[in-house]
Tab-separated table of C-alpha atoms in Angstrom:
chain	number	residue	atom	x	y	z
N	1	MET	CA	38.845	35.106	-5.870
N	2	ARG	CA	39.750	32.397	-3.384
N	3	PHE	CA	43.244	30.944	-3.003
N	4	THR	CA	43.229	27.159	-2.609
N	5	SER	CA	46.948	26.438	-2.271
N	6	GLU	CA	50.189	28.305	-1.709
N	7	ARG	CA	53.872	27.408	-1.933
N	8	ARG	CA	57.134	29.315	-2.133
N	9	LEU	CA	59.725	28.152	-4.715
N	10	GLU	CA	63.524	28.198	-4.249
N	11	ASP	CA	63.858	31.393	-6.288
N	12	GLY	CA	61.387	33.132	-3.978
N	13	VAL	CA	58.465	32.998	-6.407
N	14	LEU	CA	55.115	32.476	-4.651
N	15	VAL	CA	52.736	30.088	-6.458
N	16	ARG	CA	49.062	30.138	-5.592
N	17	ASP	CA	46.175	28.277	-7.163
N	18	PHE	CA	42.864	30.091	-7.100
N	19	THR	CA	39.215	29.696	-7.977
N	20	LEU	CA	36.959	32.453	-9.197
N	21	GLY	CA	33.469	31.151	-9.881
N	22	GLU	CA	34.020	28.294	-12.334
N	23	ILE	CA	37.451	29.593	-13.322
N	24	ARG	CA	40.509	27.683	-12.072
N	25	GLY	CA	43.774	29.604	-12.166
N	26	THR	CA	47.329	29.929	-10.896
N	27	LEU	CA	49.142	33.069	-9.825
N	28	TRP	CA	52.948	33.391	-9.728
N	29	THR	CA	54.232	36.358	-7.708
N	30	PRO	CA	57.869	37.552	-7.678
N	31	ALA	CA	59.894	37.439	-4.456
N	32	SER	CA	60.106	41.244	-4.207
N	33	ALA	CA	57.379	42.930	-2.190
N	34	ALA	CA	57.188	45.876	-4.636
N	35	PRO	CA	54.133	46.005	-6.903
N	36	ALA	CA	54.916	44.199	-10.171
N	37	PRO	CA	53.348	44.564	-13.620
N	38	LEU	CA	50.936	41.765	-14.488
N	39	ILE	CA	51.218	39.364	-17.433
N	40	LEU	CA	48.247	37.205	-18.386
N	41	THR	CA	49.496	33.966	-19.948
N	42	ALA	CA	46.749	32.235	-21.885
N	43	HIS	CA	47.355	28.829	-23.420
N	44	ASN	CA	45.031	27.612	-26.066
N	45	ASN	CA	42.439	25.005	-25.749
N	46	GLY	CA	44.527	21.876	-26.099
N	47	LEU	CA	46.658	22.281	-22.966
N	48	PRO	CA	46.016	22.385	-19.223
N	49	ARG	CA	47.632	25.265	-17.321
N	50	HIS	CA	49.756	22.744	-15.380
N	51	GLU	CA	51.572	21.605	-18.542
N	52	PRO	CA	55.313	21.656	-17.629
N	53	ARG	CA	56.484	23.999	-20.440
N	54	LEU	CA	53.813	26.554	-19.496
N	55	VAL	CA	54.679	26.294	-15.815
N	56	ALA	CA	58.417	26.692	-16.503
N	57	ARG	CA	57.757	29.817	-18.600
N	58	ALA	CA	55.460	31.337	-15.965
N	59	ARG	CA	58.001	30.664	-13.226
N	60	ARG	CA	60.845	32.219	-15.263
N	61	THR	CA	58.669	35.262	-15.979
N	62	ALA	CA	57.839	35.716	-12.273
N	63	ALA	CA	61.503	35.273	-11.282
N	64	HIS	CA	62.261	38.097	-13.747
N	65	GLY	CA	59.923	40.411	-11.835
N	66	TYR	CA	56.389	40.017	-13.195
N	67	THR	CA	53.202	38.779	-11.598
N	68	VAL	CA	51.915	36.026	-13.880
N	69	ALA	CA	48.385	34.679	-14.057
N	70	SER	CA	47.168	31.642	-15.946
N	71	ILE	CA	43.677	30.175	-16.108
N	72	ASP	CA	41.997	27.174	-17.608
N	73	ALA	CA	39.219	28.999	-19.424
N	74	ALA	CA	35.903	27.454	-20.445
N	75	GLY	CA	36.501	24.118	-22.188
N	76	CYS	CA	40.254	24.188	-21.393
N	77	GLY	CA	42.405	22.040	-19.133
N	78	ASP	CA	40.350	19.820	-16.845
N	79	ARG	CA	37.192	21.912	-17.065
N	80	PRO	CA	34.188	20.084	-18.484
N	81	ARG	CA	33.752	20.128	-22.235
N	82	SER	CA	30.337	20.617	-23.791
N	83	ALA	CA	28.761	17.949	-25.968
N	84	ALA	CA	29.240	20.341	-28.902
N	85	ASP	CA	32.970	20.607	-28.128
N	86	GLU	CA	33.350	16.867	-28.001
N	87	GLN	CA	31.441	16.503	-31.266
N	88	ALA	CA	33.648	19.125	-32.943
N	89	ARG	CA	36.814	17.363	-31.752
N	90	ALA	CA	35.526	14.057	-33.123
N	91	ASP	CA	34.603	15.722	-36.439
N	92	LEU	CA	38.056	17.291	-36.600
N	93	ARG	CA	39.868	14.012	-36.015
N	94	ARG	CA	37.733	12.285	-38.637
N	95	ALA	CA	38.265	15.063	-41.208
N	96	MET	CA	42.023	15.139	-40.597
N	97	ARG	CA	42.295	11.379	-40.972
N	98	ALA	CA	40.321	11.583	-44.213
N	99	GLY	CA	42.479	14.467	-45.468
N	100	GLU	CA	39.396	16.683	-45.801
N	101	PRO	CA	39.382	20.472	-45.336
N	102	VAL	CA	39.127	21.408	-41.677
N	103	ASP	CA	38.692	25.191	-41.743
N	104	ASP	CA	34.924	25.142	-41.292
N	105	ILE	CA	35.207	22.726	-38.381
N	106	PHE	CA	37.923	24.843	-36.741
N	107	GLU	CA	35.798	27.958	-37.204
N	108	SER	CA	32.710	26.377	-35.619
N	109	PHE	CA	34.807	24.894	-32.791
N	110	ILE	CA	37.350	27.611	-31.946
N	111	ALA	CA	35.249	30.749	-32.447
N	112	PRO	CA	32.846	29.922	-29.550
N	113	LEU	CA	35.800	28.966	-27.303
N	114	VAL	CA	37.351	32.392	-27.892
N	115	GLU	CA	34.014	34.055	-27.211
N	116	LYS	CA	33.674	32.150	-23.934
N	117	ALA	CA	37.299	32.437	-22.771
N	118	THR	CA	37.700	36.186	-23.205
N	119	PRO	CA	35.082	37.325	-20.646
N	120	GLU	CA	36.631	34.889	-18.152
N	121	TRP	CA	40.005	36.540	-18.668
N	122	ARG	CA	38.354	39.926	-18.141
N	123	THR	CA	36.738	38.710	-14.907
N	124	THR	CA	40.087	37.347	-13.761
N	125	LEU	CA	41.800	40.631	-14.601
N	126	ASP	CA	39.197	42.595	-12.615
N	127	ALA	CA	39.794	40.399	-9.568
N	128	LEU	CA	43.598	40.395	-9.872
N	129	LEU	CA	43.870	44.161	-10.047
N	130	GLU	CA	42.080	44.398	-6.681
N	131	LEU	CA	44.749	42.288	-4.957
N	132	PRO	CA	47.523	44.102	-3.074
N	133	GLY	CA	50.941	44.106	-4.791
N	134	ILE	CA	49.543	43.654	-8.284
N	135	ASP	CA	49.973	46.625	-10.480
N	136	GLY	CA	49.301	47.696	-14.047
N	137	PRO	CA	50.265	48.007	-16.829
N	138	VAL	CA	49.043	44.646	-18.074
N	139	GLY	CA	50.704	42.428	-20.661
N	140	TYR	CA	49.257	39.406	-22.422
N	141	SER	CA	51.106	36.313	-23.599
N	142	GLY	CA	50.074	33.212	-25.528
N	143	TRP	CA	46.904	32.147	-27.365
N	144	THR	CA	46.665	34.516	-30.328
N	145	ALA	CA	42.896	34.557	-30.903
N	146	VAL	CA	42.034	35.328	-27.266
N	147	GLY	CA	44.831	37.916	-27.155
N	148	ILE	CA	43.370	39.730	-30.151
N	149	HIS	CA	39.828	39.617	-28.766
N	150	LEU	CA	40.950	40.782	-25.331
N	151	ALA	CA	43.255	43.537	-26.614
N	152	ALA	CA	40.563	44.760	-29.005
N	153	THR	CA	38.014	45.058	-26.218
N	154	ASP	CA	40.003	45.842	-23.041
N	155	PRO	CA	42.219	48.940	-23.006
N	156	ARG	CA	44.029	47.749	-19.869
N	157	VAL	CA	46.073	45.345	-22.029
N	158	THR	CA	49.016	47.438	-23.253
N	159	ALA	CA	51.422	44.939	-24.878
N	160	ALA	CA	51.009	41.395	-26.189
N	161	SER	CA	53.285	38.527	-27.113
N	162	LEU	CA	51.253	36.186	-29.320
N	163	PHE	CA	52.068	32.617	-30.327
N	164	THR	CA	50.543	31.872	-33.733
N	165	GLY	CA	50.144	28.220	-33.089
N	166	GLY	CA	46.548	27.542	-33.969
N	167	TYR	CA	43.469	28.488	-35.915
N	168	VAL	CA	42.456	32.153	-35.637
N	169	PRO	CA	38.692	32.615	-36.169
N	170	SER	CA	37.555	35.015	-38.877
N	171	ALA	CA	36.199	37.464	-36.260
N	172	GLN	CA	39.675	37.829	-34.727
N	173	ARG	CA	41.368	38.092	-38.132
N	174	GLU	CA	39.040	41.053	-38.655
N	175	GLU	CA	39.585	42.472	-35.135
N	176	ALA	CA	43.359	42.400	-35.738
N	177	ARG	CA	42.870	45.532	-37.862
N	178	SER	CA	41.939	47.464	-34.743
N	179	ILE	CA	44.980	46.407	-32.669
N	180	THR	CA	47.519	49.183	-32.129
N	181	ILE	CA	49.401	48.093	-28.974
N	182	PRO	CA	53.021	46.873	-29.247
N	183	LEU	CA	53.138	43.253	-30.403
N	184	LEU	CA	55.620	40.406	-30.546
N	185	LEU	CA	54.327	37.659	-32.831
N	186	LEU	CA	56.035	34.294	-32.434
N	187	LEU	CA	55.784	31.712	-35.177
N	188	GLN	CA	57.171	28.221	-35.716
N	189	TRP	CA	58.247	28.144	-39.369
N	190	ASP	CA	57.321	24.465	-39.842
N	191	ASP	CA	54.231	24.344	-37.597
N	192	GLU	CA	52.218	21.379	-38.844
N	193	GLY	CA	48.845	22.797	-37.890
N	194	ASN	CA	49.264	26.481	-38.654
N	195	PRO	CA	49.967	27.490	-42.256
N	196	ARG	CA	52.868	29.938	-42.362
N	197	ASP	CA	51.279	32.266	-44.898
N	198	ARG	CA	48.273	32.807	-42.611
N	199	ALA	CA	50.520	33.781	-39.711
N	200	LEU	CA	52.431	36.211	-41.947
N	201	THR	CA	49.167	37.690	-43.242
N	202	LEU	CA	47.981	38.120	-39.657
N	203	PHE	CA	51.227	39.889	-38.724
N	204	ASP	CA	50.697	42.223	-41.660
N	205	THR	CA	47.112	42.948	-40.570
N	206	PHE	CA	47.848	44.445	-37.140
N	207	GLU	CA	47.871	48.235	-37.070
N	208	SER	CA	50.512	48.441	-34.318
N	209	LYS	CA	53.369	50.808	-35.068
N	210	GLU	CA	55.692	48.622	-33.059
N	211	LYS	CA	55.301	45.027	-34.069
N	212	THR	CA	57.996	42.399	-34.270
N	213	LEU	CA	57.860	38.946	-35.816
N	214	HIS	CA	60.068	36.121	-34.569
N	215	ALA	CA	60.125	32.870	-36.528
N	216	ASN	CA	62.194	29.776	-35.838
N	217	THR	CA	62.680	26.510	-37.674
N	218	GLY	CA	60.845	23.525	-36.276
N	219	GLY	CA	57.364	22.284	-35.544
N	220	HIS	CA	54.602	23.411	-33.199
N	221	THR	CA	56.292	22.449	-29.924
N	222	GLY	CA	59.834	23.314	-31.033
N	223	THR	CA	60.001	26.956	-29.880
N	224	PRO	CA	63.587	27.492	-28.656
N	225	TRP	CA	64.114	28.419	-25.000
N	226	PHE	CA	65.656	31.788	-25.880
N	227	GLU	CA	62.270	33.051	-27.072
N	228	THR	CA	61.114	33.114	-23.435
N	229	GLU	CA	63.986	35.514	-22.718
N	230	ASP	CA	63.186	37.578	-25.828
N	231	ALA	CA	59.572	37.907	-24.662
N	232	LEU	CA	60.764	39.149	-21.261
N	233	ARG	CA	62.808	41.863	-22.947
N	234	PHE	CA	59.781	42.796	-25.068
N	235	PHE	CA	57.708	43.212	-21.899
N	236	ASP	CA	60.545	45.081	-20.174
N	237	ARG	CA	60.430	47.656	-22.979
N	238	HIS	CA	56.691	48.168	-22.653
N	239	LEU	CA	55.586	47.344	-19.098
N	240	LYS	CA	58.457	48.432	-16.862
N	241	ARG	CA	58.256	51.913	-15.442
N	242	GLY	CA	60.941	54.530	-15.061
Y	1	MET	CA	98.078	44.679	-42.221
Y	2	ARG	CA	99.245	48.117	-41.165
Y	3	PHE	CA	97.502	50.205	-38.485
Y	4	THR	CA	97.200	53.872	-39.476
Y	5	SER	CA	95.437	55.311	-36.420
Y	6	GLU	CA	94.587	54.311	-32.878
Y	7	ARG	CA	92.336	55.724	-30.154
Y	8	ARG	CA	90.826	54.471	-26.922
Y	9	LEU	CA	87.120	55.213	-26.274
Y	10	GLU	CA	85.583	55.983	-22.861
Y	11	ASP	CA	84.250	52.430	-22.530
Y	12	GLY	CA	87.772	51.082	-23.031
Y	13	VAL	CA	87.207	49.946	-26.619
Y	14	LEU	CA	90.311	50.378	-28.803
Y	15	VAL	CA	89.585	51.654	-32.336
Y	16	ARG	CA	92.218	51.219	-35.020
Y	17	ASP	CA	92.055	51.990	-38.741
Y	18	PHE	CA	94.109	49.712	-40.932
Y	19	THR	CA	95.188	49.183	-44.517
Y	20	LEU	CA	95.793	45.812	-46.123
Y	21	GLY	CA	96.788	46.230	-49.767
Y	22	GLU	CA	93.933	48.260	-51.258
Y	23	ILE	CA	91.569	47.340	-48.428
Y	24	ARG	CA	90.727	50.040	-45.862
Y	25	GLY	CA	89.307	48.803	-42.578
Y	26	THR	CA	88.605	49.504	-38.928
Y	27	LEU	CA	89.119	47.189	-35.967
Y	28	TRP	CA	87.310	47.588	-32.626
Y	29	THR	CA	88.858	45.644	-29.743
Y	30	PRO	CA	87.240	45.182	-26.316
Y	31	ALA	CA	88.884	46.612	-23.207
Y	32	SER	CA	89.655	43.175	-21.741
Y	33	ALA	CA	93.039	41.717	-22.628
Y	34	ALA	CA	91.582	38.188	-22.985
Y	35	PRO	CA	91.260	36.817	-26.536
Y	36	ALA	CA	87.817	37.680	-27.910
Y	37	PRO	CA	85.783	36.014	-30.656
Y	38	LEU	CA	85.797	37.948	-33.920
Y	39	ILE	CA	82.765	39.367	-35.743
Y	40	LEU	CA	83.102	40.583	-39.325
Y	41	THR	CA	80.580	43.371	-39.949
Y	42	ALA	CA	80.059	43.912	-43.646
Y	43	HIS	CA	77.886	46.775	-44.859
Y	44	ASN	CA	76.624	46.710	-48.364
Y	45	ASN	CA	77.756	48.786	-51.193
Y	46	GLY	CA	75.874	51.994	-50.565
Y	47	LEU	CA	77.471	52.940	-47.229
Y	48	PRO	CA	80.976	53.846	-46.046
Y	49	ARG	CA	82.235	52.002	-42.963
Y	50	HIS	CA	82.338	55.324	-41.066
Y	51	GLU	CA	78.548	55.740	-41.316
Y	52	PRO	CA	77.412	56.620	-37.750
Y	53	ARG	CA	74.857	53.797	-37.327
Y	54	LEU	CA	77.456	51.217	-38.372
Y	55	VAL	CA	80.059	52.726	-36.066
Y	56	ALA	CA	77.644	52.787	-33.118
Y	57	ARG	CA	76.764	49.127	-33.666
Y	58	ALA	CA	80.427	48.076	-33.951
Y	59	ARG	CA	81.304	49.980	-30.795
Y	60	ARG	CA	78.424	48.413	-28.852
Y	61	THR	CA	79.452	44.950	-30.065
Y	62	ALA	CA	83.072	45.503	-28.963
Y	63	ALA	CA	81.955	46.863	-25.590
Y	64	HIS	CA	79.966	43.614	-25.180
Y	65	GLY	CA	83.191	41.612	-25.601
Y	66	TYR	CA	83.780	40.957	-29.292
Y	67	THR	CA	86.544	42.035	-31.623
Y	68	VAL	CA	84.805	43.694	-34.568
Y	69	ALA	CA	86.232	44.272	-38.028
Y	70	SER	CA	84.732	46.344	-40.813
Y	71	ILE	CA	86.143	47.059	-44.270
Y	72	ASP	CA	85.221	49.133	-47.248
Y	73	ALA	CA	85.432	46.369	-49.843
Y	74	ALA	CA	86.004	46.930	-53.563
Y	75	GLY	CA	83.648	49.651	-54.865
Y	76	CYS	CA	82.411	50.489	-51.318
Y	77	GLY	CA	82.848	53.557	-49.128
Y	78	ASP	CA	85.431	55.968	-50.482
Y	79	ARG	CA	87.229	53.390	-52.615
Y	80	PRO	CA	87.277	54.160	-56.351
Y	81	ARG	CA	84.336	52.929	-58.388
Y	82	SER	CA	84.859	51.386	-61.810
Y	83	ALA	CA	83.377	52.974	-64.936
Y	84	ALA	CA	81.072	49.931	-65.137
Y	85	ASP	CA	79.854	50.561	-61.557
Y	86	GLU	CA	79.141	54.190	-62.301
Y	87	GLN	CA	77.286	53.220	-65.481
Y	88	ALA	CA	75.225	50.631	-63.594
Y	89	ARG	CA	74.297	53.187	-60.936
Y	90	ALA	CA	73.234	55.664	-63.631
Y	91	ASP	CA	71.191	52.952	-65.392
Y	92	LEU	CA	69.572	52.035	-62.096
Y	93	ARG	CA	68.557	55.608	-61.280
Y	94	ARG	CA	67.147	56.092	-64.765
Y	95	ALA	CA	65.198	52.794	-64.661
Y	96	MET	CA	63.797	53.549	-61.189
Y	97	ARG	CA	62.685	57.044	-62.274
Y	98	ALA	CA	61.018	55.523	-65.336
Y	99	GLY	CA	59.360	52.811	-63.212
Y	100	GLU	CA	61.039	50.084	-65.289
Y	101	PRO	CA	62.093	46.663	-63.949
Y	102	VAL	CA	65.470	46.844	-62.224
Y	103	ASP	CA	66.278	43.176	-61.482
Y	104	ASP	CA	68.592	42.706	-64.470
Y	105	ILE	CA	70.482	45.884	-63.639
Y	106	PHE	CA	70.819	44.861	-59.995
Y	107	GLU	CA	72.071	41.430	-61.039
Y	108	SER	CA	74.707	42.841	-63.391
Y	109	PHE	CA	75.747	45.434	-60.799
Y	110	ILE	CA	75.634	43.592	-57.465
Y	111	ALA	CA	76.824	40.125	-58.522
Y	112	PRO	CA	80.348	41.355	-59.490
Y	113	LEU	CA	80.550	43.445	-56.281
Y	114	VAL	CA	79.863	40.328	-54.210
Y	115	GLU	CA	82.436	38.387	-56.207
Y	116	LYS	CA	85.044	41.084	-55.591
Y	117	ALA	CA	84.212	41.814	-51.942
Y	118	THR	CA	84.275	38.233	-50.663
Y	119	PRO	CA	87.979	37.479	-51.363
Y	120	GLU	CA	88.857	40.777	-49.691
Y	121	TRP	CA	86.968	39.666	-46.584
Y	122	ARG	CA	88.849	36.352	-46.702
Y	123	THR	CA	92.195	38.184	-46.988
Y	124	THR	CA	91.193	40.398	-44.065
Y	125	LEU	CA	90.171	37.382	-41.990
Y	126	ASP	CA	93.527	35.680	-42.694
Y	127	ALA	CA	95.405	38.759	-41.508
Y	128	LEU	CA	93.198	39.334	-38.445
Y	129	LEU	CA	93.563	35.796	-37.133
Y	130	GLU	CA	97.348	36.265	-37.074
Y	131	LEU	CA	97.049	39.228	-34.692
Y	132	PRO	CA	97.542	38.602	-30.966
Y	133	GLY	CA	94.367	38.686	-28.851
Y	134	ILE	CA	92.054	37.799	-31.732
Y	135	ASP	CA	90.475	34.434	-31.463
Y	136	GLY	CA	88.012	32.266	-33.289
Y	137	PRO	CA	85.267	31.275	-33.644
Y	138	VAL	CA	84.253	33.836	-36.261
Y	139	GLY	CA	80.857	35.445	-36.703
Y	140	TYR	CA	79.559	37.478	-39.619
Y	141	SER	CA	77.078	40.350	-39.535
Y	142	GLY	CA	75.483	42.525	-42.204
Y	143	TRP	CA	75.370	42.393	-46.009
Y	144	THR	CA	73.412	39.224	-46.843
Y	145	ALA	CA	74.864	38.343	-50.260
Y	146	VAL	CA	78.500	38.569	-49.108
Y	147	GLY	CA	77.629	36.676	-45.932
Y	148	ILE	CA	76.148	33.816	-47.939
Y	149	HIS	CA	79.113	33.709	-50.337
Y	150	LEU	CA	81.636	33.843	-47.494
Y	151	ALA	CA	79.849	31.279	-45.310
Y	152	ALA	CA	79.430	28.939	-48.282
Y	153	THR	CA	83.133	29.057	-49.077
Y	154	ASP	CA	84.903	29.619	-45.738
Y	155	PRO	CA	84.349	27.116	-42.922
Y	156	ARG	CA	85.848	29.506	-40.363
Y	157	VAL	CA	82.564	31.474	-40.329
Y	158	THR	CA	80.403	29.653	-37.782
Y	159	ALA	CA	77.370	31.941	-37.235
Y	160	ALA	CA	75.857	34.788	-39.242
Y	161	SER	CA	73.416	37.604	-38.607
Y	162	LEU	CA	72.183	38.780	-42.018
Y	163	PHE	CA	70.300	41.963	-42.844
Y	164	THR	CA	68.091	41.365	-45.882
Y	165	GLY	CA	68.211	44.914	-47.041
Y	166	GLY	CA	69.191	44.669	-50.667
Y	167	TYR	CA	69.289	42.657	-53.849
Y	168	VAL	CA	70.685	39.119	-53.469
Y	169	PRO	CA	72.236	37.875	-56.737
Y	170	SER	CA	70.978	34.605	-58.201
Y	171	ALA	CA	74.295	32.864	-57.426
Y	172	GLN	CA	73.861	33.578	-53.702
Y	173	ARG	CA	70.188	32.600	-53.725
Y	174	GLU	CA	71.452	29.251	-55.025
Y	175	GLU	CA	74.380	29.078	-52.561
Y	176	ALA	CA	71.923	29.638	-49.679
Y	177	ARG	CA	70.913	25.974	-50.094
Y	178	SER	CA	74.358	24.928	-48.871
Y	179	ILE	CA	74.355	27.074	-45.711
Y	180	THR	CA	73.995	25.081	-42.500
Y	181	ILE	CA	75.489	27.388	-39.825
Y	182	PRO	CA	73.207	29.092	-37.262
Y	183	LEU	CA	71.543	32.155	-38.778
Y	184	LEU	CA	69.652	35.218	-37.615
Y	185	LEU	CA	67.918	36.884	-40.551
Y	186	LEU	CA	66.793	40.459	-39.952
Y	187	LEU	CA	64.173	42.014	-42.176
Y	188	GLN	CA	62.393	45.348	-42.300
Y	189	TRP	CA	58.755	44.516	-43.071
Y	190	ASP	CA	58.196	47.658	-45.167
Y	191	ASP	CA	61.635	47.902	-46.803
Y	192	GLU	CA	61.104	49.966	-49.945
Y	193	GLY	CA	63.891	48.310	-51.939
Y	194	ASN	CA	63.674	44.719	-50.799
Y	195	PRO	CA	60.451	42.813	-51.543
Y	196	ARG	CA	59.310	40.997	-48.409
Y	197	ASP	CA	58.418	37.763	-50.191
Y	198	ARG	CA	61.961	37.420	-51.506
Y	199	ALA	CA	63.427	37.785	-48.038
Y	200	LEU	CA	60.991	35.163	-46.708
Y	201	THR	CA	61.827	32.814	-49.580
Y	202	LEU	CA	65.515	33.278	-48.839
Y	203	PHE	CA	64.936	32.473	-45.151
Y	204	ASP	CA	63.149	29.304	-46.202
Y	205	THR	CA	66.032	28.321	-48.509
Y	206	PHE	CA	68.804	28.086	-45.909
Y	207	GLU	CA	69.505	24.549	-44.709
Y	208	SER	CA	70.496	25.655	-41.193
Y	209	LYS	CA	68.818	23.689	-38.411
Y	210	GLU	CA	68.949	26.766	-36.204
Y	211	LYS	CA	67.661	29.770	-38.086
Y	212	THR	CA	65.655	32.635	-36.687
Y	213	LEU	CA	63.821	35.392	-38.532
Y	214	HIS	CA	63.249	38.806	-36.976
Y	215	ALA	CA	61.025	41.280	-38.787
Y	216	ASN	CA	59.984	44.748	-37.663
Y	217	THR	CA	57.622	47.335	-39.069
Y	218	GLY	CA	59.203	50.232	-40.905
Y	219	GLY	CA	61.399	50.998	-43.868
Y	220	HIS	CA	64.977	50.161	-44.792
Y	221	THR	CA	66.697	52.356	-42.200
Y	222	GLY	CA	64.109	51.853	-39.454
Y	223	THR	CA	65.608	48.802	-37.702
Y	224	PRO	CA	64.917	49.299	-33.974
Y	225	TRP	CA	67.863	49.603	-31.606
Y	226	PHE	CA	66.943	46.476	-29.688
Y	227	GLU	CA	67.884	44.330	-32.688
Y	228	THR	CA	71.549	45.157	-32.010
Y	229	GLU	CA	71.102	43.636	-28.554
Y	230	ASP	CA	69.259	40.626	-29.982
Y	231	ALA	CA	72.143	40.029	-32.407
Y	232	LEU	CA	74.615	40.100	-29.505
Y	233	ARG	CA	72.620	37.420	-27.718
Y	234	PHE	CA	72.547	35.355	-30.932
Y	235	PHE	CA	76.354	35.555	-31.123
Y	236	ASP	CA	76.664	34.826	-27.399
Y	237	ARG	CA	74.832	31.552	-27.982
Y	238	HIS	CA	77.120	30.501	-30.817
Y	239	LEU	CA	80.511	32.154	-30.398
Y	240	LYS	CA	81.100	32.343	-26.657
Y	241	ARG	CA	83.006	29.469	-25.123
Y	242	GLY	CA	82.436	27.622	-21.857
């Protein structure tokens, strides 16, 4: 892991961009020198990690006392997209315009992205936990499908706040049955691209004893600001020590 | 309104029982002398207002800075039950034991209770707002059906936190379409007596632009403690001034 830039914000949060092989990421570290629990914040494929809402949330989370890491995984942000990705996006646009079913296209497009992104998150996690001042336990926030795949395969992830804002591949809908860590599932009630009944079925599928669903009116990008604060309290219950 | 007892708790909260005609109630007032917004906390028919969980929640809410009022409405708590109520309860127990449908019994039992309880809440609200140190705006917390009926008919109620823990009569399912105030709907995902799909349909019915659903795993009485704190933050957003 190599840091390529570093700046200190007014609230004392340290922001550093890093590279790790082909992975491009950003690390937000709280002002306090004490070791802080780590939260991985994964956005899904459509957004770059520098998107202002994501940055604002990461900064708020670091100011609250967590180390926050974000990466543009394979095919995300400004990383190169494969010819197959580009073809799938074109197919998707065409099918949506024509009002045709899009599930098969989503499955063939998103499932490989999840398969490629998850090992990159694991590599990032390995490298982060070797840095001084970064401490477990580890929380996960964001892209639901990657969160499921990572939590199902990496016992270091001990709590997850998932945003059900996109297509969840069939493999992860199945893996959800094996998830037992505390979960906060966040859903936009009128999300154009994510049928509500699927999100509710997914919530029902998780085996976690402690799982909470939050739903708000509005479309995909309409999540109210107070949900960032609610997520912090969720992590405080599960990641803070003592 | 006549106060019949008064005691000061360790956290400074003043607890007073009162009578108002046939109504029996309790008022929790925060330690600060400044006027505090009022929250009406209505429990449904099965519980007395002295039930420990309800008392703990009212006390916490007052310690946070709200004036809290609770009443045993007609047929609730230790107030006399009508012969028709007793018959309905007997019918309900028999039908449940026999595994028969209970919707018609619930409708004939709960609908009149809601019709009788709501004017008592309005009378209580009138009397409370004449007391010194009690200020609007007014929030409502608890029994969903009474909350809908009160909010639909009394513009002084400006935010409501509803617990979908029981049968909602058809009249209130219809009235829900006219509700536009900010809402927090709280649901236990595995509530034995309250089918999940009905609670979700009810959430969908409200016209409120700001409505939030919280659902947690577990049965009717399993609501986690942090939901009390979440409700306080909901009221802070909508009832606190300045």
